[in-house]
GROMACS .gro file of C-alpha atoms in nm:
model
  266
    1MET     CA    1  -2.376  -0.036  -4.182
    2SER     CA    2  -2.360   0.074  -3.819
    3THR     CA    3  -2.421   0.444  -3.753
    4ARG     CA    4  -2.300   0.656  -3.465
    5PHE     CA    5  -2.646   0.626  -3.308
    6ASP     CA    6  -2.612   0.246  -3.313
    7THR     CA    7  -2.260   0.259  -3.169
    8ASP     CA    8  -2.345   0.511  -2.897
    9THR     CA    9  -2.661   0.326  -2.783
   10GLU     CA   10  -2.511  -0.022  -2.797
   11VAL     CA   11  -2.554  -0.248  -2.494
   12ARG     CA   12  -2.347  -0.558  -2.416
   13PRO     CA   13  -2.493  -0.846  -2.212
   14THR     CA   14  -2.290  -0.929  -1.902
   15GLY     CA   15  -2.513  -1.204  -1.762
   16GLU     CA   16  -2.827  -1.250  -1.548
   17GLY     CA   17  -3.024  -0.967  -1.713
   18ALA     CA   18  -2.742  -0.715  -1.680
   19TYR     CA   19  -2.587  -0.504  -1.958
   20GLU     CA   20  -2.300  -0.264  -2.004
   21ALA     CA   21  -2.324   0.062  -2.200
   22ARG     CA   22  -2.102   0.361  -2.269
   23LEU     CA   23  -2.244   0.713  -2.236
   24ASP     CA   24  -2.097   0.928  -2.512
   25PRO     CA   25  -2.059   1.308  -2.462
   26GLY     CA   26  -2.169   1.370  -2.821
   27TRP     CA   27  -2.528   1.346  -2.693
   28TRP     CA   28  -2.481   1.596  -2.409
   29ILE     CA   29  -2.709   1.897  -2.359
   30VAL     CA   30  -2.612   2.166  -2.109
   31ALA     CA   31  -2.473   1.969  -1.809
   32GLY     CA   32  -2.558   1.610  -1.902
   33PRO     CA   33  -2.687   1.367  -2.164
   34ASN     CA   34  -3.013   1.407  -2.349
   35GLY     CA   35  -3.297   1.212  -2.187
   36GLY     CA   36  -3.404   1.060  -2.518
   37TYR     CA   37  -3.054   0.926  -2.570
   38LEU     CA   38  -3.067   0.749  -2.232
   39ALA     CA   39  -3.417   0.620  -2.313
   40ALA     CA   40  -3.285   0.465  -2.635
   41ILE     CA   41  -3.006   0.285  -2.446
   42LEU     CA   42  -3.249   0.154  -2.187
   43LEU     CA   43  -3.493   0.036  -2.454
   44ARG     CA   44  -3.218  -0.160  -2.625
   45ALA     CA   45  -3.138  -0.343  -2.302
   46LEU     CA   46  -3.504  -0.411  -2.226
   47GLY     CA   47  -3.570  -0.544  -2.576
   48HIS     CA   48  -3.271  -0.776  -2.551
   49ALA     CA   49  -3.395  -0.905  -2.215
   50VAL     CA   50  -3.749  -0.965  -2.349
   51ASP     CA   51  -3.587  -1.174  -2.625
   52ASP     CA   52  -3.898  -1.211  -2.841
   53ALA     CA   53  -3.915  -1.031  -3.177
   54SER     CA   54  -4.293  -1.082  -3.190
   55ARG     CA   55  -4.333  -0.864  -2.878
   56THR     CA   56  -4.263  -0.505  -2.978
   57PRO     CA   57  -4.239  -0.202  -2.745
   58ARG     CA   58  -4.578  -0.052  -2.660
   59SER     CA   59  -4.494   0.171  -2.363
   60LEU     CA   60  -4.173   0.300  -2.210
   61THR     CA   61  -4.147   0.523  -1.901
   62VAL     CA   62  -3.815   0.654  -1.771
   63HIS     CA   63  -3.763   0.846  -1.445
   64TYR     CA   64  -3.434   1.034  -1.438
   65THR     CA   65  -3.286   1.041  -1.087
   66ALA     CA   66  -2.932   1.181  -1.131
   67VAL     CA   67  -2.705   1.334  -1.394
   68PRO     CA   68  -2.456   1.074  -1.520
   69GLN     CA   69  -2.097   1.121  -1.625
   70GLU     CA   70  -1.936   1.030  -1.953
   71GLY     CA   71  -1.823   0.668  -1.970
   72ARG     CA   72  -1.930   0.322  -1.862
   73ALA     CA   73  -2.269   0.245  -1.712
   74ARG     CA   74  -2.460  -0.072  -1.636
   75ILE     CA   75  -2.824  -0.164  -1.680
   76GLU     CA   76  -2.998  -0.418  -1.458
   77THR     CA   77  -3.322  -0.557  -1.602
   78ARG     CA   78  -3.597  -0.768  -1.451
   79VAL     CA   79  -3.893  -0.933  -1.624
   80GLU     CA   80  -4.176  -0.848  -1.386
   81ARG     CA   81  -4.435  -1.060  -1.567
   82ARG     CA   82  -4.453  -1.252  -1.891
   83GLY     CA   83  -4.807  -1.335  -2.006
   84ARG     CA   84  -4.935  -1.502  -2.320
   85SER     CA   85  -4.891  -1.185  -2.525
   86LEU     CA   86  -4.764  -0.907  -2.293
   87THR     CA   87  -4.432  -0.875  -2.110
   88ASN     CA   88  -4.379  -0.617  -1.834
   89ILE     CA   89  -4.014  -0.542  -1.768
   90SER     CA   90  -3.820  -0.296  -1.550
   91GLY     CA   91  -3.466  -0.166  -1.557
   92ARG     CA   92  -3.216   0.044  -1.362
   93LEU     CA   93  -2.933   0.249  -1.513
   94LEU     CA   94  -2.637   0.284  -1.276
   95GLN     CA   95  -2.283   0.418  -1.259
   96GLY     CA   96  -2.111   0.247  -0.971
   97GLU     CA   97  -2.380   0.239  -0.702
   98ARG     CA   98  -2.531   0.569  -0.819
   99LEU     CA   99  -2.880   0.534  -0.966
  100ILE     CA  100  -2.914   0.736  -1.287
  101ALA     CA  101  -3.257   0.628  -1.415
  102VAL     CA  102  -3.538   0.380  -1.352
  103THR     CA  103  -3.755   0.246  -1.633
  104LEU     CA  104  -4.068   0.036  -1.680
  105ALA     CA  105  -4.186  -0.091  -2.018
  106ALA     CA  106  -4.447  -0.310  -2.184
  107PHE     CA  107  -4.374  -0.529  -2.486
  108SER     CA  108  -4.659  -0.708  -2.660
  109LYS     CA  109  -4.766  -0.909  -2.960
  110PRO     CA  110  -5.034  -0.741  -3.176
  111ARG     CA  111  -5.392  -0.800  -3.069
  112ALA     CA  112  -5.710  -0.824  -3.276
  113ALA     CA  113  -5.932  -0.544  -3.139
  114LEU     CA  114  -6.119  -0.224  -3.220
  115GLU     CA  115  -5.930   0.005  -3.460
  116LEU     CA  116  -5.962   0.386  -3.435
  117ALA     CA  117  -5.757   0.653  -3.613
  118ASP     CA  118  -5.896   1.003  -3.558
  119ALA     CA  119  -5.556   1.170  -3.515
  120ARG     CA  120  -5.436   1.377  -3.811
  121MET     CA  121  -5.089   1.503  -3.885
  122PRO     CA  122  -5.069   1.886  -3.889
  123GLU     CA  123  -5.045   2.048  -4.230
  124VAL     CA  124  -4.686   2.169  -4.263
  125PRO     CA  125  -4.454   2.233  -4.557
  126PRO     CA  126  -4.237   1.940  -4.669
  127PRO     CA  127  -3.889   1.933  -4.516
  128GLU     CA  128  -3.727   2.050  -4.841
  129GLN     CA  129  -3.914   2.380  -4.804
  130CYS     CA  130  -3.836   2.429  -4.433
  131ASP     CA  131  -3.555   2.628  -4.271
  132PRO     CA  132  -3.267   2.413  -4.135
  133ARG     CA  133  -3.124   2.688  -3.913
  134TRP     CA  134  -3.127   2.683  -3.532
  135GLU     CA  135  -3.064   2.998  -3.331
  136LYS     CA  136  -2.875   2.825  -3.052
  137HIS     CA  137  -2.651   2.527  -3.112
  138ILE     CA  138  -2.561   2.242  -2.876
  139GLU     CA  139  -2.345   1.942  -2.956
  140MET     CA  140  -2.639   1.699  -2.976
  141HIS     CA  141  -2.778   1.898  -3.271
  142ASP     CA  142  -2.488   1.756  -3.475
  143ARG     CA  143  -2.637   1.408  -3.436
  144TYR     CA  144  -2.953   1.505  -3.625
  145GLU     CA  145  -3.070   1.714  -3.920
  146TYR     CA  146  -3.364   1.943  -3.837
  147ARG     CA  147  -3.606   2.148  -4.049
  148TRP     CA  148  -3.829   2.400  -3.870
  149ALA     CA  149  -4.196   2.350  -3.970
  150LEU     CA  150  -4.448   2.479  -3.712
  151GLY     CA  151  -4.478   2.733  -3.431
  152ASP     CA  152  -4.275   3.034  -3.327
  153ARG     CA  153  -3.898   3.022  -3.304
  154PRO     CA  154  -3.736   2.958  -2.964
  155PHE     CA  155  -3.713   3.265  -2.737
  156SER     CA  156  -3.932   3.473  -2.971
  157ASN     CA  157  -4.197   3.546  -2.703
  158GLY     CA  158  -4.459   3.377  -2.922
  159THR     CA  159  -4.827   3.320  -2.853
  160GLN     CA  160  -4.809   2.943  -2.796
  161ALA     CA  161  -4.570   2.690  -2.647
  162LEU     CA  162  -4.581   2.493  -2.972
  163LEU     CA  163  -4.299   2.350  -3.177
  164GLY     CA  164  -4.298   2.137  -3.489
  165ALA     CA  165  -3.996   2.028  -3.690
  166TRP     CA  166  -3.880   1.757  -3.927
  167ILE     CA  167  -3.593   1.542  -3.806
  168ARG     CA  168  -3.367   1.266  -3.936
  169PRO     CA  169  -3.031   1.124  -3.821
  170ALA     CA  170  -2.716   1.290  -3.947
  171GLU     CA  171  -2.623   0.947  -4.085
  172PRO     CA  172  -2.896   0.774  -4.293
  173ARG     CA  173  -3.083   0.520  -4.083
  174ARG     CA  174  -3.437   0.380  -4.078
  175VAL     CA  175  -3.651   0.471  -3.777
  176ASP     CA  176  -3.683   0.187  -3.526
  177ALA     CA  177  -3.808   0.191  -3.167
  178PRO     CA  178  -3.483   0.311  -3.000
  179LEU     CA  179  -3.443   0.598  -3.248
  180LEU     CA  180  -3.811   0.688  -3.206
  181ALA     CA  181  -3.765   0.701  -2.828
  182ALA     CA  182  -3.467   0.934  -2.880
  183TYR     CA  183  -3.673   1.158  -3.112
  184CYS     CA  184  -3.929   1.213  -2.834
  185ASP     CA  185  -3.673   1.422  -2.645
  186ALA     CA  186  -3.450   1.545  -2.929
  187PHE     CA  187  -3.618   1.882  -2.993
  188PRO     CA  188  -3.591   2.215  -2.810
  189PRO     CA  189  -3.864   2.240  -2.542
  190ALA     CA  190  -4.191   2.381  -2.672
  191LEU     CA  191  -4.187   2.633  -2.387
  192PHE     CA  192  -3.891   2.807  -2.551
  193SER     CA  193  -4.127   2.937  -2.823
  194ARG     CA  194  -4.347   3.106  -2.563
  195VAL     CA  195  -4.081   3.305  -2.375
  196ALA     CA  196  -3.832   3.580  -2.454
  197ASP     CA  197  -3.458   3.525  -2.460
  198GLY     CA  198  -3.319   3.538  -2.106
  199ALA     CA  199  -3.653   3.447  -1.942
  200LEU     CA  200  -3.522   3.111  -1.821
  201ALA     CA  201  -3.221   3.073  -1.594
  202GLY     CA  202  -3.118   2.732  -1.732
  203GLY     CA  203  -3.232   2.421  -1.913
  204LEU     CA  204  -3.547   2.218  -1.846
  205PRO     CA  205  -3.426   1.889  -1.695
  206THR     CA  206  -3.661   1.597  -1.755
  207VAL     CA  207  -3.815   1.433  -1.449
  208ASP     CA  208  -3.989   1.156  -1.642
  209LEU     CA  209  -4.055   1.066  -2.005
  210THR     CA  210  -4.323   0.828  -2.133
  211VAL     CA  211  -4.343   0.706  -2.492
  212HIS     CA  212  -4.636   0.511  -2.636
  213PHE     CA  213  -4.534   0.333  -2.956
  214ARG     CA  214  -4.825   0.320  -3.204
  215GLU     CA  215  -4.675   0.128  -3.497
  216PRO     CA  216  -4.439  -0.169  -3.539
  217LEU     CA  217  -4.107  -0.040  -3.669
  218PRO     CA  218  -3.944   0.002  -3.911
  219LEU     CA  219  -4.241   0.080  -4.136
  220PRO     CA  220  -4.251  -0.146  -4.444
  221ASP     CA  221  -4.185   0.144  -4.682
  222ALA     CA  222  -3.932   0.324  -4.461
  223SER     CA  223  -3.617   0.466  -4.617
  224PRO     CA  224  -3.290   0.547  -4.434
  225ASP     CA  225  -3.307   0.911  -4.547
  226ASP     CA  226  -3.668   0.971  -4.441
  227PHE     CA  227  -3.760   1.277  -4.238
  228THR     CA  228  -3.999   1.235  -3.944
  229LEU     CA  229  -4.219   1.512  -3.801
  230GLY     CA  230  -4.218   1.593  -3.429
  231VAL     CA  231  -4.490   1.817  -3.283
  232PHE     CA  232  -4.473   1.924  -2.917
  233ARG     CA  233  -4.697   2.139  -2.695
  234THR     CA  234  -4.687   2.268  -2.338
  235ARG     CA  235  -5.008   2.397  -2.181
  236VAL     CA  236  -4.922   2.440  -1.813
  237ALA     CA  237  -4.610   2.550  -1.625
  238ARG     CA  238  -4.668   2.578  -1.250
  239GLU     CA  239  -4.472   2.554  -0.926
  240GLY     CA  240  -4.150   2.482  -1.111
  241PHE     CA  241  -4.276   2.202  -1.337
  242LEU     CA  242  -4.423   2.178  -1.686
  243GLU     CA  243  -4.570   1.906  -1.903
  244GLU     CA  244  -4.488   1.857  -2.270
  245ASP     CA  245  -4.701   1.641  -2.500
  246GLY     CA  246  -4.555   1.512  -2.824
  247GLU     CA  247  -4.655   1.338  -3.145
  248ILE     CA  248  -4.414   1.176  -3.389
  249TRP     CA  249  -4.537   1.129  -3.746
  250SER     CA  250  -4.397   0.957  -4.051
  251ARG     CA  251  -4.371   1.171  -4.362
  252GLY     CA  252  -4.666   0.975  -4.502
  253GLY     CA  253  -4.891   1.076  -4.209
  254VAL     CA  254  -4.865   0.763  -3.991
  255LEU     CA  255  -4.868   0.837  -3.617
  256LEU     CA  256  -4.562   0.656  -3.482
  257ALA     CA  257  -4.567   0.760  -3.115
  258HIS     CA  258  -4.721   0.974  -2.846
  259SER     CA  259  -4.500   1.110  -2.571
  260ARG     CA  260  -4.539   1.305  -2.249
  261GLN     CA  261  -4.276   1.435  -2.014
  262LEU     CA  262  -4.260   1.628  -1.690
  263ALA     CA  263  -3.972   1.873  -1.669
  264VAL     CA  264  -3.830   2.117  -1.416
  265VAL     CA  265  -3.852   2.490  -1.497
  266ARG     CA  266  -3.545   2.685  -1.388
   0.00000   0.00000   0.00000
């Protein structure tokens, strides 16, 4: 069954590596759409253009250049290089002649190589024991179900810019690469936990977002009603910009993705 996420991130081929999409206002935050939502749309188009199920997303970087409007948009893709196992592909999201975002991604077959797994999921209560409340509500929050798990609440003037929460779609759906890309920008900024209410004049628009996918998806034992844990940290805010590093974990402790974004501080 198709969910709203599937419908609102759908892309339609229009020929010669081009696609059409519709930007839905249900994913808006403050003045424009959530960056993770746009990343999911772009990833769908890139995956379709790669056209090889054995090559899964490994890296996705999106630079956001302008705030789009609700409605139709087009995506122009270009395969930059296709090797024996790795495909590099780029894309441009446009409305009319206005450039909204530029993306570059790598899709690859698995490789036999050194295996290392020193990362550990933080110890947090299970989602059933975590608080579902959010102090400030935006429309995009209706697209997901959240459970607060780690760090101080937003605008509580806490000691760290650290946020951890469980997340799952409002409609049951297994986690795949587009949904995982959306998760990497679906949480309140970690900086919000470090400051008092009223300390920021506006939102924190994303300049660029990079996602490194660490597991083929969906996981073999994944269920449509699974929660996933997102953990995000900011260590430096300077000259009007901050970085935010993220980890996305399965409930069973599998690291699904790393993310990093640069955002503007207002």
